[in-house]
Amino acid sequence: MACWYEGPLAAFDTETTGVDVETDRIVSAAVVVQDAPGTRPRVTRWLVNPGVPVPEAATAVHGLTEEHLQRNGRWPAPVVHEIAGELAEQAARGRPVVVMNAPFDLTLLDRELRRHRASSLDHWFDATPLLVLDPRVLDKHLDRYRKGRRTLTDLCAHYDVTLDGAHDAAADALASLEVVRAVGRRFAARLERLSPAELHTLQAVWHAAQARGLQAWFARSGSDEAVDPAWPLRPDLPAAA
C-alpha cells in the first residue's frame, strides 16, 4: 500500500492585502487536488474584490491591482463560503490538505468567514476534521539544524521542486504539495508509518515548540514581537478585528 505522500493530496493557498490575519483580506485563492504523483492536478481558483484598498506593497507581491480586482473579482461572502466548502469536501474524502504556513492562510479564511458569513472555519469540520500538512512545520522539525530561511521559495530550491509563477495562489499551492511529497520521500524512514491524522496532531506539538524557540530568540534579540503557538488555526478573534 502506497504511503500517504504518494497518494491523493490537496493544497490550499491565498494571496492577500497584507500579512495581518486579523485585518487583511483575501484577494485570490486556490485549491489544487492531485490524485497521485505526476498526475494532472485539478485546480479551483477564486478572485476576490476585497472591498477595501489594496496596498501597492501587496500588489507588488502578487500583481493584483485594486482596479483589476474591482473589475473582475467577486464579493467575498460567496467566495469564502465556497472555499470553506471545498476544503470540507477534501476532508470528507479523506484527502490531507497541504497548507504552507497554515496558521496564516487558515486563520485569515476563518476571519473572513466571521466577517462576511457570521460563521467560522471550525464549523465546517464538525463531522470530519481537516487534516493539514504544513511543509514549513514538517521541514523545520525533520531538518531542524539546517541554516537559512524556510520560505516556500527556499523549500522549493532545497527539495528541487519547480515553482513557476511564485505568489500566484494556484502555483504556490501546487509547489507546496510537491514539497510535502519530497519531504515525505526524503524522510520516509521517519514518516511512512505515520498516518496523516497522526501527523496533524504531531505538527501542532512541533509548531508550538518551534514557536517557543522563536519567541526565546526574539527575547534574546531585544524584540517584543509575539509568536502564536497555535496550529493550524489561531482560535481567538480580537474584538477590534
PDB file of C-alpha atoms in Angstrom:
ATOM      1  CA  MET A   1       0.000   0.000   0.000  1.00  0.00           C
ATOM      2  CA  ALA A   2       1.376   3.409  -1.007  1.00  0.00           C
ATOM      3  CA  CYS A   3       2.454   5.818   1.703  1.00  0.00           C
ATOM      4  CA  TRP A   4       0.380   8.957   2.234  1.00  0.00           C
ATOM      5  CA  TYR A   5       2.911  11.130   0.391  1.00  0.00           C
ATOM      6  CA  GLU A   6       2.459   9.003  -2.745  1.00  0.00           C
ATOM      7  CA  GLY A   7      -1.319   9.144  -2.553  1.00  0.00           C
ATOM      8  CA  PRO A   8      -4.066  11.731  -3.063  1.00  0.00           C
ATOM      9  CA  LEU A   9      -3.321  15.187  -1.681  1.00  0.00           C
ATOM     10  CA  ALA A  10      -4.936  18.612  -1.911  1.00  0.00           C
ATOM     11  CA  ALA A  11      -3.377  22.021  -1.293  1.00  0.00           C
ATOM     12  CA  PHE A  12      -4.715  25.463  -0.422  1.00  0.00           C
ATOM     13  CA  ASP A  13      -3.183  28.920  -0.744  1.00  0.00           C
ATOM     14  CA  THR A  14      -4.268  32.565  -0.689  1.00  0.00           C
ATOM     15  CA  GLU A  15      -2.981  35.927  -1.818  1.00  0.00           C
ATOM     16  CA  THR A  16      -3.945  38.845   0.393  1.00  0.00           C
ATOM     17  CA  THR A  17      -3.922  42.577   1.040  1.00  0.00           C
ATOM     18  CA  GLY A  18      -1.207  42.134   3.686  1.00  0.00           C
ATOM     19  CA  VAL A  19       0.191  39.949   6.442  1.00  0.00           C
ATOM     20  CA  ASP A  20      -2.146  40.686   9.382  1.00  0.00           C
ATOM     21  CA  VAL A  21      -4.609  37.800   9.677  1.00  0.00           C
ATOM     22  CA  GLU A  22      -6.964  39.875  11.818  1.00  0.00           C
ATOM     23  CA  THR A  23      -7.404  42.828   9.471  1.00  0.00           C
ATOM     24  CA  ASP A  24      -6.164  41.916   5.991  1.00  0.00           C
ATOM     25  CA  ARG A  25      -8.313  40.346   3.295  1.00  0.00           C
ATOM     26  CA  ILE A  26      -8.160  37.585   0.693  1.00  0.00           C
ATOM     27  CA  VAL A  27      -7.801  38.767  -2.909  1.00  0.00           C
ATOM     28  CA  SER A  28      -7.265  35.376  -4.546  1.00  0.00           C
ATOM     29  CA  ALA A  29      -7.251  31.736  -3.509  1.00  0.00           C
ATOM     30  CA  ALA A  30      -6.814  28.294  -4.991  1.00  0.00           C
ATOM     31  CA  VAL A  31      -7.366  24.670  -4.092  1.00  0.00           C
ATOM     32  CA  VAL A  32      -5.307  22.118  -6.007  1.00  0.00           C
ATOM     33  CA  VAL A  33      -6.120  18.397  -5.957  1.00  0.00           C
ATOM     34  CA  GLN A  34      -3.733  15.693  -7.190  1.00  0.00           C
ATOM     35  CA  ASP A  35      -4.694  12.020  -7.045  1.00  0.00           C
ATOM     36  CA  ALA A  36      -1.139  10.684  -7.352  1.00  0.00           C
ATOM     37  CA  PRO A  37       2.372  11.988  -8.067  1.00  0.00           C
ATOM     38  CA  GLY A  38       2.824  13.053 -11.672  1.00  0.00           C
ATOM     39  CA  THR A  39      -0.893  13.185 -12.485  1.00  0.00           C
ATOM     40  CA  ARG A  40      -2.534  16.332 -13.781  1.00  0.00           C
ATOM     41  CA  PRO A  41      -3.801  18.440 -10.850  1.00  0.00           C
ATOM     42  CA  ARG A  42      -7.331  19.797 -10.719  1.00  0.00           C
ATOM     43  CA  VAL A  43      -7.327  23.481  -9.862  1.00  0.00           C
ATOM     44  CA  THR A  44     -10.130  25.655  -8.496  1.00  0.00           C
ATOM     45  CA  ARG A  45      -9.392  29.382  -8.385  1.00  0.00           C
ATOM     46  CA  TRP A  46     -11.136  32.369  -6.848  1.00  0.00           C
ATOM     47  CA  LEU A  47     -10.575  36.084  -7.488  1.00  0.00           C
ATOM     48  CA  VAL A  48     -11.964  38.431  -4.837  1.00  0.00           C
ATOM     49  CA  ASN A  49     -12.859  42.092  -4.715  1.00  0.00           C
ATOM     50  CA  PRO A  50     -11.991  42.604  -1.030  1.00  0.00           C
ATOM     51  CA  GLY A  51     -13.997  45.813  -0.680  1.00  0.00           C
ATOM     52  CA  VAL A  52     -11.020  47.591   0.882  1.00  0.00           C
ATOM     53  CA  PRO A  53      -7.979  49.329  -0.619  1.00  0.00           C
ATOM     54  CA  VAL A  54      -5.234  47.045  -1.922  1.00  0.00           C
ATOM     55  CA  PRO A  55      -1.846  48.441  -0.840  1.00  0.00           C
ATOM     56  CA  GLU A  56       0.775  48.928  -3.511  1.00  0.00           C
ATOM     57  CA  ALA A  57       3.136  46.760  -1.471  1.00  0.00           C
ATOM     58  CA  ALA A  58       0.694  43.845  -1.738  1.00  0.00           C
ATOM     59  CA  THR A  59       0.212  44.382  -5.472  1.00  0.00           C
ATOM     60  CA  ALA A  60       3.996  44.344  -5.863  1.00  0.00           C
ATOM     61  CA  VAL A  61       3.994  40.806  -4.432  1.00  0.00           C
ATOM     62  CA  HIS A  62       1.093  39.143  -6.255  1.00  0.00           C
ATOM     63  CA  GLY A  63       0.478  41.531  -9.176  1.00  0.00           C
ATOM     64  CA  LEU A  64      -3.236  42.033  -8.474  1.00  0.00           C
ATOM     65  CA  THR A  65      -4.222  45.685  -8.590  1.00  0.00           C
ATOM     66  CA  GLU A  66      -7.203  47.229  -6.858  1.00  0.00           C
ATOM     67  CA  GLU A  67      -8.662  48.202 -10.236  1.00  0.00           C
ATOM     68  CA  HIS A  68      -8.318  44.660 -11.607  1.00  0.00           C
ATOM     69  CA  LEU A  69      -9.972  43.171  -8.534  1.00  0.00           C
ATOM     70  CA  GLN A  70     -12.832  45.661  -8.632  1.00  0.00           C
ATOM     71  CA  ARG A  71     -13.486  44.792 -12.279  1.00  0.00           C
ATOM     72  CA  ASN A  72     -13.001  41.043 -12.147  1.00  0.00           C
ATOM     73  CA  GLY A  73     -13.247  39.899  -8.548  1.00  0.00           C
ATOM     74  CA  ARG A  74     -16.312  38.542  -6.806  1.00  0.00           C
ATOM     75  CA  TRP A  75     -17.646  39.720  -3.461  1.00  0.00           C
ATOM     76  CA  PRO A  76     -16.035  37.978  -0.503  1.00  0.00           C
ATOM     77  CA  ALA A  77     -19.139  36.443   1.133  1.00  0.00           C
ATOM     78  CA  PRO A  78     -19.933  33.787  -1.506  1.00  0.00           C
ATOM     79  CA  VAL A  79     -16.260  33.159  -2.215  1.00  0.00           C
ATOM     80  CA  VAL A  80     -15.225  32.350   1.344  1.00  0.00           C
ATOM     81  CA  HIS A  81     -18.278  30.109   1.642  1.00  0.00           C
ATOM     82  CA  GLU A  82     -17.189  28.217  -1.483  1.00  0.00           C
ATOM     83  CA  ILE A  83     -13.581  27.919  -0.289  1.00  0.00           C
ATOM     84  CA  ALA A  84     -14.640  26.517   3.068  1.00  0.00           C
ATOM     85  CA  GLY A  85     -16.974  24.106   1.295  1.00  0.00           C
ATOM     86  CA  GLU A  86     -14.177  22.912  -0.974  1.00  0.00           C
ATOM     87  CA  LEU A  87     -11.891  22.276   1.999  1.00  0.00           C
ATOM     88  CA  ALA A  88     -14.714  20.442   3.761  1.00  0.00           C
ATOM     89  CA  GLU A  89     -15.138  18.239   0.693  1.00  0.00           C
ATOM     90  CA  GLN A  90     -11.448  17.342   0.799  1.00  0.00           C
ATOM     91  CA  ALA A  91     -11.826  16.431   4.472  1.00  0.00           C
ATOM     92  CA  ALA A  92     -14.884  14.301   3.726  1.00  0.00           C
ATOM     93  CA  ARG A  93     -12.955  12.444   1.019  1.00  0.00           C
ATOM     94  CA  GLY A  94     -10.081  11.812   3.402  1.00  0.00           C
ATOM     95  CA  ARG A  95      -7.573  13.880   1.442  1.00  0.00           C
ATOM     96  CA  PRO A  96      -4.963  15.668   3.548  1.00  0.00           C
ATOM     97  CA  VAL A  97      -4.688  19.355   2.639  1.00  0.00           C
ATOM     98  CA  VAL A  98      -1.257  20.916   2.285  1.00  0.00           C
ATOM     99  CA  VAL A  99      -1.110  24.498   3.571  1.00  0.00           C
ATOM    100  CA  MET A 100       2.217  26.296   3.710  1.00  0.00           C
ATOM    101  CA  ASN A 101       2.344  28.272   6.976  1.00  0.00           C
ATOM    102  CA  ALA A 102      -1.159  27.045   7.794  1.00  0.00           C
ATOM    103  CA  PRO A 103      -1.853  29.457  10.691  1.00  0.00           C
ATOM    104  CA  PHE A 104      -1.730  32.350   8.232  1.00  0.00           C
ATOM    105  CA  ASP A 105      -3.997  31.117   5.435  1.00  0.00           C
ATOM    106  CA  LEU A 106      -6.446  29.177   7.581  1.00  0.00           C
ATOM    107  CA  THR A 107      -6.778  31.906  10.202  1.00  0.00           C
ATOM    108  CA  LEU A 108      -7.285  34.527   7.510  1.00  0.00           C
ATOM    109  CA  LEU A 109     -10.021  32.375   5.956  1.00  0.00           C
ATOM    110  CA  ASP A 110     -11.608  31.944   9.381  1.00  0.00           C
ATOM    111  CA  ARG A 111     -11.650  35.704   9.942  1.00  0.00           C
ATOM    112  CA  GLU A 112     -13.167  36.292   6.524  1.00  0.00           C
ATOM    113  CA  LEU A 113     -15.903  33.757   7.308  1.00  0.00           C
ATOM    114  CA  ARG A 114     -16.611  35.515  10.602  1.00  0.00           C
ATOM    115  CA  ARG A 115     -16.561  38.902   8.913  1.00  0.00           C
ATOM    116  CA  HIS A 116     -18.753  38.081   5.912  1.00  0.00           C
ATOM    117  CA  ARG A 117     -20.730  34.966   6.881  1.00  0.00           C
ATOM    118  CA  ALA A 118     -21.092  35.190  10.689  1.00  0.00           C
ATOM    119  CA  SER A 119     -19.539  31.738  10.698  1.00  0.00           C
ATOM    120  CA  SER A 120     -16.174  30.142  11.466  1.00  0.00           C
ATOM    121  CA  LEU A 121     -13.858  27.671   9.786  1.00  0.00           C
ATOM    122  CA  ASP A 122     -14.231  25.105  12.570  1.00  0.00           C
ATOM    123  CA  HIS A 123     -17.958  24.960  11.843  1.00  0.00           C
ATOM    124  CA  TRP A 124     -17.231  23.290   8.503  1.00  0.00           C
ATOM    125  CA  PHE A 125     -15.347  20.414  10.102  1.00  0.00           C
ATOM    126  CA  ASP A 126     -17.749  19.309  12.828  1.00  0.00           C
ATOM    127  CA  ALA A 127     -18.400  15.999  11.048  1.00  0.00           C
ATOM    128  CA  THR A 128     -14.959  15.265   9.563  1.00  0.00           C
ATOM    129  CA  PRO A 129     -11.779  17.033  10.698  1.00  0.00           C
ATOM    130  CA  LEU A 130      -9.473  18.744   8.245  1.00  0.00           C
ATOM    131  CA  LEU A 131      -6.090  17.005   8.126  1.00  0.00           C
ATOM    132  CA  VAL A 132      -3.388  19.578   7.410  1.00  0.00           C
ATOM    133  CA  LEU A 133       0.167  19.023   6.224  1.00  0.00           C
ATOM    134  CA  ASP A 134       2.334  22.117   6.629  1.00  0.00           C
ATOM    135  CA  PRO A 135       5.648  21.885   4.742  1.00  0.00           C
ATOM    136  CA  ARG A 136       7.166  24.621   6.858  1.00  0.00           C
ATOM    137  CA  VAL A 137       6.480  22.791  10.122  1.00  0.00           C
ATOM    138  CA  LEU A 138       7.485  19.399   8.713  1.00  0.00           C
ATOM    139  CA  ASP A 139      10.752  20.635   7.249  1.00  0.00           C
ATOM    140  CA  LYS A 140      11.707  22.608  10.330  1.00  0.00           C
ATOM    141  CA  HIS A 141      11.122  19.605  12.591  1.00  0.00           C
ATOM    142  CA  LEU A 142      12.745  16.983  10.389  1.00  0.00           C
ATOM    143  CA  ASP A 143      15.770  19.081   9.408  1.00  0.00           C
ATOM    144  CA  ARG A 144      15.882  21.444  12.370  1.00  0.00           C
ATOM    145  CA  TYR A 145      19.596  22.284  12.303  1.00  0.00           C
ATOM    146  CA  ARG A 146      19.743  23.371   8.650  1.00  0.00           C
ATOM    147  CA  LYS A 147      20.605  27.048   8.419  1.00  0.00           C
ATOM    148  CA  GLY A 148      18.815  29.520   6.211  1.00  0.00           C
ATOM    149  CA  ARG A 149      15.296  30.724   5.561  1.00  0.00           C
ATOM    150  CA  ARG A 150      12.361  28.399   5.011  1.00  0.00           C
ATOM    151  CA  THR A 151      10.027  30.326   2.746  1.00  0.00           C
ATOM    152  CA  LEU A 152       8.231  28.395   0.016  1.00  0.00           C
ATOM    153  CA  THR A 153      10.834  29.568  -2.490  1.00  0.00           C
ATOM    154  CA  ASP A 154      13.615  28.336  -0.208  1.00  0.00           C
ATOM    155  CA  LEU A 155      11.948  24.966   0.347  1.00  0.00           C
ATOM    156  CA  CYS A 156      11.379  24.510  -3.378  1.00  0.00           C
ATOM    157  CA  ALA A 157      15.064  25.151  -4.029  1.00  0.00           C
ATOM    158  CA  HIS A 158      16.130  22.798  -1.236  1.00  0.00           C
ATOM    159  CA  TYR A 159      13.854  19.936  -2.327  1.00  0.00           C
ATOM    160  CA  ASP A 160      14.334  20.518  -6.069  1.00  0.00           C
ATOM    161  CA  VAL A 161      10.694  21.445  -6.694  1.00  0.00           C
ATOM    162  CA  THR A 162       9.780  23.713  -9.589  1.00  0.00           C
ATOM    163  CA  LEU A 163       7.912  26.880  -8.633  1.00  0.00           C
ATOM    164  CA  ASP A 164       6.508  28.574 -11.714  1.00  0.00           C
ATOM    165  CA  GLY A 165       4.819  31.907 -11.028  1.00  0.00           C
ATOM    166  CA  ALA A 166       5.532  32.436  -7.338  1.00  0.00           C
ATOM    167  CA  HIS A 167       2.830  34.374  -5.436  1.00  0.00           C
ATOM    168  CA  ASP A 168       0.094  33.053  -7.671  1.00  0.00           C
ATOM    169  CA  ALA A 169      -2.221  31.112  -5.350  1.00  0.00           C
ATOM    170  CA  ALA A 170      -2.513  28.054  -7.603  1.00  0.00           C
ATOM    171  CA  ALA A 171       1.220  27.938  -8.366  1.00  0.00           C
ATOM    172  CA  ASP A 172       2.124  28.254  -4.690  1.00  0.00           C
ATOM    173  CA  ALA A 173      -0.411  25.602  -3.684  1.00  0.00           C
ATOM    174  CA  LEU A 174       0.920  23.105  -6.233  1.00  0.00           C
ATOM    175  CA  ALA A 175       4.522  23.797  -5.236  1.00  0.00           C
ATOM    176  CA  SER A 176       3.643  23.319  -1.558  1.00  0.00           C
ATOM    177  CA  LEU A 177       2.036  19.986  -2.397  1.00  0.00           C
ATOM    178  CA  GLU A 178       5.146  18.848  -4.287  1.00  0.00           C
ATOM    179  CA  VAL A 179       7.389  19.954  -1.418  1.00  0.00           C
ATOM    180  CA  VAL A 180       5.385  17.808   1.003  1.00  0.00           C
ATOM    181  CA  ARG A 181       5.758  14.808  -1.298  1.00  0.00           C
ATOM    182  CA  ALA A 182       9.512  15.483  -1.456  1.00  0.00           C
ATOM    183  CA  VAL A 183       9.749  15.818   2.332  1.00  0.00           C
ATOM    184  CA  GLY A 184       7.903  12.520   2.691  1.00  0.00           C
ATOM    185  CA  ARG A 185      10.319  10.718   0.397  1.00  0.00           C
ATOM    186  CA  ARG A 186      13.438  12.230   1.942  1.00  0.00           C
ATOM    187  CA  PHE A 187      12.368  11.390   5.480  1.00  0.00           C
ATOM    188  CA  ALA A 188      10.455   8.214   4.638  1.00  0.00           C
ATOM    189  CA  ALA A 189      12.016   6.255   7.488  1.00  0.00           C
ATOM    190  CA  ARG A 190      10.534   8.723   9.980  1.00  0.00           C
ATOM    191  CA  LEU A 191       7.223   9.439   8.262  1.00  0.00           C
ATOM    192  CA  GLU A 192       5.968   6.417   6.348  1.00  0.00           C
ATOM    193  CA  ARG A 193       4.458   4.710   9.404  1.00  0.00           C
ATOM    194  CA  LEU A 194       2.578   7.827  10.475  1.00  0.00           C
ATOM    195  CA  SER A 195      -0.920   8.480   9.191  1.00  0.00           C
ATOM    196  CA  PRO A 196      -1.991  11.989   8.127  1.00  0.00           C
ATOM    197  CA  ALA A 197      -4.167  12.147  11.259  1.00  0.00           C
ATOM    198  CA  GLU A 198      -1.194  11.318  13.464  1.00  0.00           C
ATOM    199  CA  LEU A 199       0.956  13.829  11.610  1.00  0.00           C
ATOM    200  CA  HIS A 200      -1.697  16.519  12.060  1.00  0.00           C
ATOM    201  CA  THR A 201      -1.576  16.021  15.828  1.00  0.00           C
ATOM    202  CA  LEU A 202       2.212  15.919  15.897  1.00  0.00           C
ATOM    203  CA  GLN A 203       2.560  19.092  13.832  1.00  0.00           C
ATOM    204  CA  ALA A 204       0.564  21.026  16.427  1.00  0.00           C
ATOM    205  CA  VAL A 205       3.120  19.932  19.026  1.00  0.00           C
ATOM    206  CA  TRP A 206       6.089  20.612  16.740  1.00  0.00           C
ATOM    207  CA  HIS A 207       4.818  24.063  15.777  1.00  0.00           C
ATOM    208  CA  ALA A 208       4.294  25.015  19.422  1.00  0.00           C
ATOM    209  CA  ALA A 209       7.880  24.015  20.198  1.00  0.00           C
ATOM    210  CA  GLN A 210       9.138  25.943  17.180  1.00  0.00           C
ATOM    211  CA  ALA A 211       7.165  28.989  18.302  1.00  0.00           C
ATOM    212  CA  ARG A 212       8.664  28.813  21.770  1.00  0.00           C
ATOM    213  CA  GLY A 213      12.144  28.646  20.271  1.00  0.00           C
ATOM    214  CA  LEU A 214      11.473  31.645  18.042  1.00  0.00           C
ATOM    215  CA  GLN A 215       9.965  33.576  20.944  1.00  0.00           C
ATOM    216  CA  ALA A 216      13.094  32.924  23.002  1.00  0.00           C
ATOM    217  CA  TRP A 217      15.260  34.098  20.116  1.00  0.00           C
ATOM    218  CA  PHE A 218      13.245  37.323  19.844  1.00  0.00           C
ATOM    219  CA  ALA A 219      13.637  37.881  23.583  1.00  0.00           C
ATOM    220  CA  ARG A 220      17.407  37.445  23.359  1.00  0.00           C
ATOM    221  CA  SER A 221      17.455  39.893  20.445  1.00  0.00           C
ATOM    222  CA  GLY A 222      15.568  42.522  22.426  1.00  0.00           C
ATOM    223  CA  SER A 223      12.389  42.232  20.345  1.00  0.00           C
ATOM    224  CA  ASP A 224       8.935  42.202  21.939  1.00  0.00           C
ATOM    225  CA  GLU A 225       7.341  40.522  18.900  1.00  0.00           C
ATOM    226  CA  ALA A 226       4.884  37.802  19.951  1.00  0.00           C
ATOM    227  CA  VAL A 227       4.812  34.352  18.330  1.00  0.00           C
ATOM    228  CA  ASP A 228       1.498  32.493  18.403  1.00  0.00           C
ATOM    229  CA  PRO A 229       1.972  28.776  19.177  1.00  0.00           C
ATOM    230  CA  ALA A 230      -1.458  27.761  17.819  1.00  0.00           C
ATOM    231  CA  TRP A 231      -1.564  25.497  14.748  1.00  0.00           C
ATOM    232  CA  PRO A 232      -3.147  25.120  12.237  1.00  0.00           C
ATOM    233  CA  LEU A 233      -5.641  27.827  13.246  1.00  0.00           C
ATOM    234  CA  ARG A 234      -5.389  30.709  15.687  1.00  0.00           C
ATOM    235  CA  PRO A 235      -8.626  30.382  17.643  1.00  0.00           C
ATOM    236  CA  ASP A 236      -9.329  33.812  19.093  1.00  0.00           C
ATOM    237  CA  LEU A 237     -10.828  36.750  17.248  1.00  0.00           C
ATOM    238  CA  PRO A 238      -9.929  40.047  18.965  1.00  0.00           C
ATOM    239  CA  ALA A 239     -12.872  42.364  19.431  1.00  0.00           C
ATOM    240  CA  ALA A 240     -11.151  45.076  17.389  1.00  0.00           C
ATOM    241  CA  ALA A 241     -10.933  42.975  14.223  1.00  0.00           C
TER     242      ALA A 241
END
